[in-house]
Coordinates of C-alpha atoms in Angstrom, one line a residue:
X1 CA 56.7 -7.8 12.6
X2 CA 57.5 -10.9 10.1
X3 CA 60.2 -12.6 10.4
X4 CA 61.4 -15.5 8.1
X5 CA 62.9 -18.2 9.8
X6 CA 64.2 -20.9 7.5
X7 CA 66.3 -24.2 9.5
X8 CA 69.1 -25.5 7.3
X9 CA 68.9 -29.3 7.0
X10 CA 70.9 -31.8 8.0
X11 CA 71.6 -35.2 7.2
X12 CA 69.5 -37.4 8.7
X13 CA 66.9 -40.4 9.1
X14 CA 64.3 -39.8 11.2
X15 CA 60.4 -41.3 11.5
X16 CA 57.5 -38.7 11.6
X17 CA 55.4 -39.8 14.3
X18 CA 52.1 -37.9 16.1
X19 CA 49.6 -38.8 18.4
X20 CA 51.8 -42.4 19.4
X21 CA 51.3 -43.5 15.7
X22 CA 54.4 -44.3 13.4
X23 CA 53.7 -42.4 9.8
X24 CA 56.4 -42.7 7.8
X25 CA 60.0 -43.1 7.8
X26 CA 62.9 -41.9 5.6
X27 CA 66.0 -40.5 4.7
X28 CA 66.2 -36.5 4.4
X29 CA 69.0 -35.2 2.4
X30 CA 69.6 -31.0 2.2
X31 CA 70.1 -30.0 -0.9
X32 CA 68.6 -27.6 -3.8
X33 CA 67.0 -30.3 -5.6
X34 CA 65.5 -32.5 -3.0
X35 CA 63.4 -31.1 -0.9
X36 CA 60.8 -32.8 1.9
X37 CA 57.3 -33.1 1.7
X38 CA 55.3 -30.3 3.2
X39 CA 53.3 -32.6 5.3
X40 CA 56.1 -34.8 6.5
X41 CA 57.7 -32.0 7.5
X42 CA 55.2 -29.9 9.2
X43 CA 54.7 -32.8 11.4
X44 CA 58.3 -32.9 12.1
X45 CA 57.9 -29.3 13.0
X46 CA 54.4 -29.2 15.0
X47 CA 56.2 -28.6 18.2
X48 CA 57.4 -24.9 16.8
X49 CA 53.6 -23.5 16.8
X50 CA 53.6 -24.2 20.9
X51 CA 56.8 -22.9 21.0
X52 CA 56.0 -19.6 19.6
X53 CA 52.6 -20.0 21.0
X54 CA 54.0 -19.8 24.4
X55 CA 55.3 -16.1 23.8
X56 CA 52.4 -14.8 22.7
X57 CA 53.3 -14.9 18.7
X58 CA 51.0 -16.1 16.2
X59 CA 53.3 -18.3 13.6
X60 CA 52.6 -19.0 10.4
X61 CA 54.2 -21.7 8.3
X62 CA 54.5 -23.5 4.6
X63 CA 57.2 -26.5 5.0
X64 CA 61.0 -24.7 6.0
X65 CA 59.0 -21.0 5.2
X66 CA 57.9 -19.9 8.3
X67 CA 56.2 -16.4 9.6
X68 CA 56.4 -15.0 13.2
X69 CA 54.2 -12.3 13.9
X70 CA 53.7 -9.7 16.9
X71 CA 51.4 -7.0 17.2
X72 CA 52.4 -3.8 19.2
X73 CA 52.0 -0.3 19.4
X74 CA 54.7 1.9 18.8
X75 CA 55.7 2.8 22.2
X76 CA 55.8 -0.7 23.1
X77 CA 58.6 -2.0 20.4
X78 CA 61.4 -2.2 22.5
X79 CA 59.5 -5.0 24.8
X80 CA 58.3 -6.8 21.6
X81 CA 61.7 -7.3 19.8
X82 CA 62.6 -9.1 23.7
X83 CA 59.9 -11.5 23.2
X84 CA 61.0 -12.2 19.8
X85 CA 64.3 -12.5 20.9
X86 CA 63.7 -14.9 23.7
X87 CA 61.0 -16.3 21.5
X88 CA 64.1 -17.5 18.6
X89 CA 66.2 -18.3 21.3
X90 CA 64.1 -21.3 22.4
X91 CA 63.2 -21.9 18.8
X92 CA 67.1 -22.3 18.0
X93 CA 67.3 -25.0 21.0
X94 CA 64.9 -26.8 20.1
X95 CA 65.9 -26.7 16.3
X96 CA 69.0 -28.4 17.8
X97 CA 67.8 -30.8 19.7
X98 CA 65.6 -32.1 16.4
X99 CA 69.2 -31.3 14.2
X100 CA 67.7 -28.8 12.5
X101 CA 69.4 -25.4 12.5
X102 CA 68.3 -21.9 12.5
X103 CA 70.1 -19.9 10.1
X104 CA 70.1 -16.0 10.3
X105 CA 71.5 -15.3 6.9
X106 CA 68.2 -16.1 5.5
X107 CA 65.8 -14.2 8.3
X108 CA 64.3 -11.1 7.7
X109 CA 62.6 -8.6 10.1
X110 CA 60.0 -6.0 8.6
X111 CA 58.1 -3.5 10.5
X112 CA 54.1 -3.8 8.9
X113 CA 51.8 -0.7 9.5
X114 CA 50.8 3.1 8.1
X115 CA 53.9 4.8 6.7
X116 CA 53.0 7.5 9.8
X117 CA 53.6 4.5 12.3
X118 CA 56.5 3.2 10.7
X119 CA 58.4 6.2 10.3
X120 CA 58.3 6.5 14.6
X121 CA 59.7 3.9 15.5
X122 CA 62.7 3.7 16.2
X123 CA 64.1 0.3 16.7
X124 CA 66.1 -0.6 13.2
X125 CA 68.0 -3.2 14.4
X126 CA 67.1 -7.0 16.1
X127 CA 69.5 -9.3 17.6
X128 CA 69.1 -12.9 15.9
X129 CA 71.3 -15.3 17.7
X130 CA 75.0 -14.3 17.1
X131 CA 73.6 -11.8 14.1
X132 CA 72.1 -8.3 14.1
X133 CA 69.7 -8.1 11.8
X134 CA 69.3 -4.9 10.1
X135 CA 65.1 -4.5 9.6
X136 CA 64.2 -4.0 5.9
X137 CA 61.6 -2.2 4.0
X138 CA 60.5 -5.0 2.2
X139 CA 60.7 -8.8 2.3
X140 CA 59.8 -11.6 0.1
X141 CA 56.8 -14.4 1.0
X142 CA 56.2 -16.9 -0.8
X143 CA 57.4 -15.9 -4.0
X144 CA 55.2 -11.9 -3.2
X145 CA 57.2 -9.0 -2.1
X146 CA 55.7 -7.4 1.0
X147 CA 56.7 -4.0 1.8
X148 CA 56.2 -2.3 5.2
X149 CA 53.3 0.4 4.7
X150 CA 51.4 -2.7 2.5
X151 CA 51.2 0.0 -0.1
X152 CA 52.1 -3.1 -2.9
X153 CA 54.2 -0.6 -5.0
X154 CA 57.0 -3.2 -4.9
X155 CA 55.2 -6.5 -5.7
X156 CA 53.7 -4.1 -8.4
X157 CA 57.5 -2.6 -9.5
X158 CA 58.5 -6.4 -9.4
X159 CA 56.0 -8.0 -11.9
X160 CA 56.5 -5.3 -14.1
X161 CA 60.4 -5.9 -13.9
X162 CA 59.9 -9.7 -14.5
X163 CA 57.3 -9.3 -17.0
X164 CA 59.5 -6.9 -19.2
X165 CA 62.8 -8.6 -19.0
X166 CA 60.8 -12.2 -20.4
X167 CA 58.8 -10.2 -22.8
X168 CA 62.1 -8.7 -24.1
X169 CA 64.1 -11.8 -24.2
X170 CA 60.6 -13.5 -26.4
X171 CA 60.8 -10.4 -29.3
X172 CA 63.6 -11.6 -30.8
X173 CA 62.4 -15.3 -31.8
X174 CA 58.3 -13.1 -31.8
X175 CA 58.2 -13.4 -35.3
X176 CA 59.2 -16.8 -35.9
X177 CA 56.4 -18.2 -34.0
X178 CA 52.6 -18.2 -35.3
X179 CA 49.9 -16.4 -32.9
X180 CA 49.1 -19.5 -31.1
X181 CA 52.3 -20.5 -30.0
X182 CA 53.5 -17.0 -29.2
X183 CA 50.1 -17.1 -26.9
X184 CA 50.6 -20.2 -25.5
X185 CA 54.4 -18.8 -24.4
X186 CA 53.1 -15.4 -23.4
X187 CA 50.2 -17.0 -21.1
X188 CA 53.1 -19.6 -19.4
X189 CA 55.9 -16.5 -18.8
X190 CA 54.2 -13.4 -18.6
X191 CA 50.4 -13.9 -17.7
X192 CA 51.1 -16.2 -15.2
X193 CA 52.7 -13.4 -13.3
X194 CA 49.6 -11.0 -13.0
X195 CA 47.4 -14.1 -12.2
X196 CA 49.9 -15.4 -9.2
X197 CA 48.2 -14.2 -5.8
X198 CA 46.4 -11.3 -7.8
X199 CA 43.6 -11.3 -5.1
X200 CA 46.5 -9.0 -3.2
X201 CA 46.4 -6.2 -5.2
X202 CA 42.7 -5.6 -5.0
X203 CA 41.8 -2.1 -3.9
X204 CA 46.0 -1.1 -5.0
X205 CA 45.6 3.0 -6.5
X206 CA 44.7 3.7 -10.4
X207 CA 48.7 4.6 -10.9
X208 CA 49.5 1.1 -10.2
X209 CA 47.2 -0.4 -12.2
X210 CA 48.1 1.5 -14.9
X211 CA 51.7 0.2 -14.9
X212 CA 51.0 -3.5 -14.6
X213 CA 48.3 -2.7 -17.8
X214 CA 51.1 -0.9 -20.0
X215 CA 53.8 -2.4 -18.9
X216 CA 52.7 -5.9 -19.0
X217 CA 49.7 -7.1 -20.5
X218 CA 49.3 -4.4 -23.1
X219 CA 52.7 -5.2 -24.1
X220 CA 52.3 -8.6 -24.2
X221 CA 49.5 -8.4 -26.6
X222 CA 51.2 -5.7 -28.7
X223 CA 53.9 -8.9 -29.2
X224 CA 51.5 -11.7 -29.6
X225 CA 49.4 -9.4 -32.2
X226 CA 52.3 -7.3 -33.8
X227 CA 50.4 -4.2 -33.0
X228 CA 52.1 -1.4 -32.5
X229 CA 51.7 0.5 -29.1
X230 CA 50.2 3.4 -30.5
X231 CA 47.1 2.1 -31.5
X232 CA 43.9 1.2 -29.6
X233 CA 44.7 -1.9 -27.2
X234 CA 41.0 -2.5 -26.2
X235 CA 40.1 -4.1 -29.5
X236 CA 43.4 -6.4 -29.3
X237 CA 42.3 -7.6 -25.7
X238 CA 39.0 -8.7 -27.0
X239 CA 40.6 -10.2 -29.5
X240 CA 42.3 -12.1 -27.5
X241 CA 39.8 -12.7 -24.8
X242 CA 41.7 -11.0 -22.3
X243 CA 40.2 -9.2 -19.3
X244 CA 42.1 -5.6 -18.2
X245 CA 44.5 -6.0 -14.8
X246 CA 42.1 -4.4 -12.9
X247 CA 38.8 -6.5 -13.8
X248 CA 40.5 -9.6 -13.7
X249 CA 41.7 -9.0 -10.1
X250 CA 38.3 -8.1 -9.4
X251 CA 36.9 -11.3 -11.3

């Protein structure tokens, strides 16, 4: 079970302090653009890990993105969504001691296992303060979709979504550029994509290879090179000195 707990902000000025020593000191403003430093703010927020530790859940965090996990077995699901229950309760007072808030509207709750295991249980709603939380097939970490059965069918559906949509909003201005350029913009909006935690999708199943190759890098080279998608590809990836999906995730 994952759940994504994210505080909202307040205003505030606060000093980070840990192990009696005074580290810095500042002013913390929420907004969109302004965001606080990782390791300020993990120090701010040490006292959650014990917190969680103390129910038995293994947390894992990255600044204001944090990860609660529980294992069970099926048959005991019922006592494990208590523990996470109590478990964000204490989280929530604490958050308001240290005016932070715990806000549900952005917290998830994802079953992870076999699609056999899944499929029996039966619990398909949490309790999340004041909120019931419906639990969803998929969720979003760190910018890489994570669905239930860890099949990665939908981080694979969702770079080949993003990849298209930039590679069509690029052929329009394609021929304007020269090869180089239309490269260098290719590699920053559409390569990037199948490089960005890639180690994820090693051992995924031949189909799913096969779509991030077509649907992404073949048809990024076919608008770098102005070949046309009939012809042979392998020649235009050597070309260009690109390895296939599957051998650079292996790489």
């Amino acid at each position: 079970m994952v759940t994504d707990v994210i505080p909202e902000r307040k205003n505030r000025t606060n000093c980070v302090c840990w192990t009696g020593i005074r580290y810095a000191s500042g002013f913390l403003r929420r907004s969109s653009r302004v965001r606080p430093r990782p390791l300020l703010f993990n120090l701010y927020t040490a006292d959650i890990h014990l917190l969680v530790a103390a129910h038995g859940l293994v947390l894992h965090q990255y600044t204001d993105d944090c990860q609660i996990y529980i294992a069970t077995p099926v048959n005991g699901t019922s006592s494990a969504v208590d523990r996470l229950t109590r478990c964000l309760n204490d989280v929530n007072a604490w958050s308001s001691v240290s005016r932070l808030r715990l806000n549900p509207a952005k917290t998830q709750i994802l079953w992870l296992g076999s699609k056999h295991l899944v499929s029996d249980i039966a619990v398909t709603q949490v309790s999340v303060l004041t909120s019931s939380l419906i639990v969803a097939d998929s969720a979003r970490d760190l910018g890489v979709v994570i669905d239930s059965c860890l099949t990665m069918a939908d981080p694979v559906s969702a770079i080949c979504r993003s990849g298209y949509f930039q590679l069509r909003q690029l052929r329009p201005v394609a021929r304007s550029l020269t090869a180089d350029a239309a490269k260098t913009i290719v590699h920053a909006v559409v390569a990037c994509r199948l490089d960005y935690c890639n180690s994820l999708l090693h051992g995924i199943t031949d189909s799913l290879f096969r779509r991030l190759q077509s649907a992404v890098q073949n048809a990024a080279a076919c608008l770098i090179t102005g070949t046309r998608r009939r012809d042979h590809i392998t020649p235009v990836l050597r070309d260009l000195h690109w390895l296939p999906v599957r051998r650079h995730v292996d790489y």
